[in-house]
Amino acid sequence: QVQLVESGGGLAQAGASLRLSCGHSGDPDCLLVMGWYRRPPGKERELVALISIGGDTTYADSVEGRFIISRNNANKTMYLQMNSLEPEDTAVYYCMAAAFCSGDDVENDYWGQGTQVAVLS
């Protein structure tokens, strides 16, 4: 079982920056992919960014060039640096980890509880 805890959300003005953090309890070596998703008000959850265990990254078109995903295995934390925030970035942001750890017979997906980001125009 992997526990994920997000932090760093809040209120920001358009054009400002925020950094989200996701601390986890798992073995970094078995967290094959980690990522950030978001659920805008009244909409479905959508992918924001992914980072593989090898450091390969994928971004949604809407955040490409503005957001940066990273992970620090030593302190068991993943980050999302959000720059040039837009009102459209307003959402609940969720941390995700796809893990295949010792004792597992299948890959398991884990989710955090979410952190709210609100961007004012």
Protein backbone atom coordinates (compact mmCIF):
# COMPACT_ATOMS: atom_id res chain seq x y z
CA GLN A 1 0.00 0.00 0.00
CA VAL A 2 1.36 3.41 -1.00
CA GLN A 3 0.14 6.56 0.71
CA LEU A 4 0.21 9.81 -1.25
CA VAL A 5 -0.23 13.26 0.32
CA GLU A 6 -0.46 16.43 -1.75
CA SER A 7 0.37 19.92 -0.52
CA GLY A 8 1.03 23.36 -1.93
CA GLY A 9 -2.32 24.27 -3.40
CA GLY A 10 -4.01 27.58 -2.80
CA LEU A 11 -5.11 30.83 -4.35
CA ALA A 12 -3.02 32.62 -6.96
CA GLN A 13 -3.33 35.48 -9.38
CA ALA A 14 -3.14 34.83 -13.12
CA GLY A 15 0.48 34.85 -14.21
CA ALA A 16 1.78 33.75 -10.83
CA SER A 17 3.45 30.49 -9.87
CA LEU A 18 2.68 27.69 -7.43
CA ARG A 19 4.50 24.49 -6.60
CA LEU A 20 2.63 21.35 -5.64
CA SER A 21 4.28 18.55 -3.71
CA CYS A 22 3.31 14.90 -3.36
CA GLY A 23 4.95 12.97 -0.57
CA HIS A 24 4.68 9.20 -0.69
CA SER A 25 5.34 6.23 1.55
CA GLY A 26 6.40 3.78 -1.14
CA ASP A 27 9.72 2.48 -2.35
CA PRO A 28 10.69 4.90 -5.14
CA ASP A 29 12.16 2.04 -7.14
CA CYS A 30 8.76 0.39 -7.57
CA LEU A 31 6.79 3.52 -8.46
CA LEU A 32 6.97 3.00 -12.20
CA VAL A 33 5.09 6.13 -13.16
CA MET A 34 3.98 9.07 -11.09
CA GLY A 35 1.79 11.88 -12.24
CA TRP A 36 -0.54 14.76 -11.65
CA TYR A 37 -4.16 14.85 -12.71
CA ARG A 38 -6.75 17.56 -12.15
CA ARG A 39 -10.50 17.93 -12.03
CA PRO A 40 -11.69 21.40 -13.08
CA PRO A 41 -15.05 22.55 -11.69
CA GLY A 42 -17.87 20.68 -13.40
CA LYS A 43 -15.53 18.66 -15.60
CA GLU A 44 -13.96 15.21 -15.74
CA ARG A 45 -10.56 14.44 -14.31
CA GLU A 46 -7.78 15.03 -16.83
CA LEU A 47 -4.11 14.28 -17.15
CA VAL A 48 -1.70 17.10 -16.37
CA ALA A 49 1.74 15.46 -16.43
CA LEU A 50 3.49 12.13 -15.96
CA ILE A 51 7.04 11.18 -15.02
CA SER A 52 8.49 7.71 -15.34
CA ILE A 53 10.92 6.00 -13.01
CA GLY A 54 13.59 6.88 -15.56
CA GLY A 55 12.64 10.54 -15.62
CA ASP A 56 10.79 10.63 -18.94
CA THR A 57 8.00 13.22 -18.86
CA THR A 58 4.69 13.75 -20.63
CA TYR A 59 2.54 16.87 -20.48
CA ALA A 60 -0.95 17.79 -21.50
CA ASP A 61 -0.95 20.29 -24.36
CA SER A 62 -2.66 22.85 -22.13
CA VAL A 63 0.27 22.98 -19.68
CA GLU A 64 3.23 22.22 -21.97
CA GLY A 65 5.88 24.89 -21.51
CA ARG A 66 4.31 26.25 -18.31
CA PHE A 67 4.37 23.32 -15.88
CA ILE A 68 7.32 21.16 -14.89
CA ILE A 69 7.00 17.76 -13.23
CA SER A 70 9.89 16.29 -11.26
CA ARG A 71 10.53 13.66 -8.63
CA ASN A 72 13.11 13.38 -5.89
CA ASN A 73 13.48 9.75 -4.91
CA ALA A 74 15.74 10.53 -1.96
CA ASN A 75 13.03 12.46 -0.15
CA LYS A 76 10.14 10.49 -1.66
CA THR A 77 8.50 13.52 -3.17
CA MET A 78 7.12 14.47 -6.55
CA TYR A 79 6.62 18.08 -7.58
CA LEU A 80 4.63 20.10 -10.05
CA GLN A 81 6.02 23.57 -10.69
CA MET A 82 3.20 25.61 -12.18
CA ASN A 83 4.20 28.86 -13.87
CA SER A 84 2.20 31.46 -15.78
CA LEU A 85 -0.98 30.24 -14.15
CA GLU A 86 -4.25 30.83 -15.96
CA PRO A 87 -7.81 30.85 -14.60
CA GLU A 88 -8.34 27.66 -16.64
CA ASP A 89 -5.84 25.92 -14.35
CA THR A 90 -8.34 26.16 -11.50
CA ALA A 91 -9.00 22.60 -10.35
CA VAL A 92 -8.45 20.02 -7.67
CA TYR A 93 -5.05 18.49 -8.37
CA TYR A 94 -4.42 14.83 -7.62
CA CYS A 95 -1.18 12.94 -7.26
CA MET A 96 -1.03 9.43 -8.76
CA ALA A 97 1.44 6.58 -8.60
CA ALA A 98 1.46 3.40 -10.66
CA ALA A 99 3.36 0.87 -8.61
CA PHE A 100 4.60 -2.67 -8.98
CA CYS A 101 6.25 -3.36 -5.67
CA SER A 102 7.67 -6.40 -3.91
CA GLY A 103 4.87 -8.82 -3.13
CA ASP A 104 2.55 -7.42 -5.80
CA ASP A 105 1.28 -9.70 -8.53
CA VAL A 106 -0.28 -6.87 -10.52
CA GLU A 107 0.37 -3.16 -10.97
CA ASN A 108 -1.62 -0.99 -8.61
CA ASP A 109 -2.62 2.64 -8.98
CA TYR A 110 -2.68 4.88 -5.93
CA TRP A 111 -4.19 8.34 -5.56
CA GLY A 112 -3.87 11.20 -3.14
CA GLN A 113 -6.81 13.10 -1.68
CA GLY A 114 -6.26 16.15 -3.83
CA THR A 115 -5.32 19.78 -3.28
CA GLN A 116 -7.30 22.77 -4.52
CA VAL A 117 -5.76 25.34 -6.84
CA ALA A 118 -7.73 28.48 -7.67
CA VAL A 119 -6.40 31.06 -10.13
CA LEU A 120 -7.95 34.53 -10.21
CA SER A 121 -8.06 36.58 -13.39
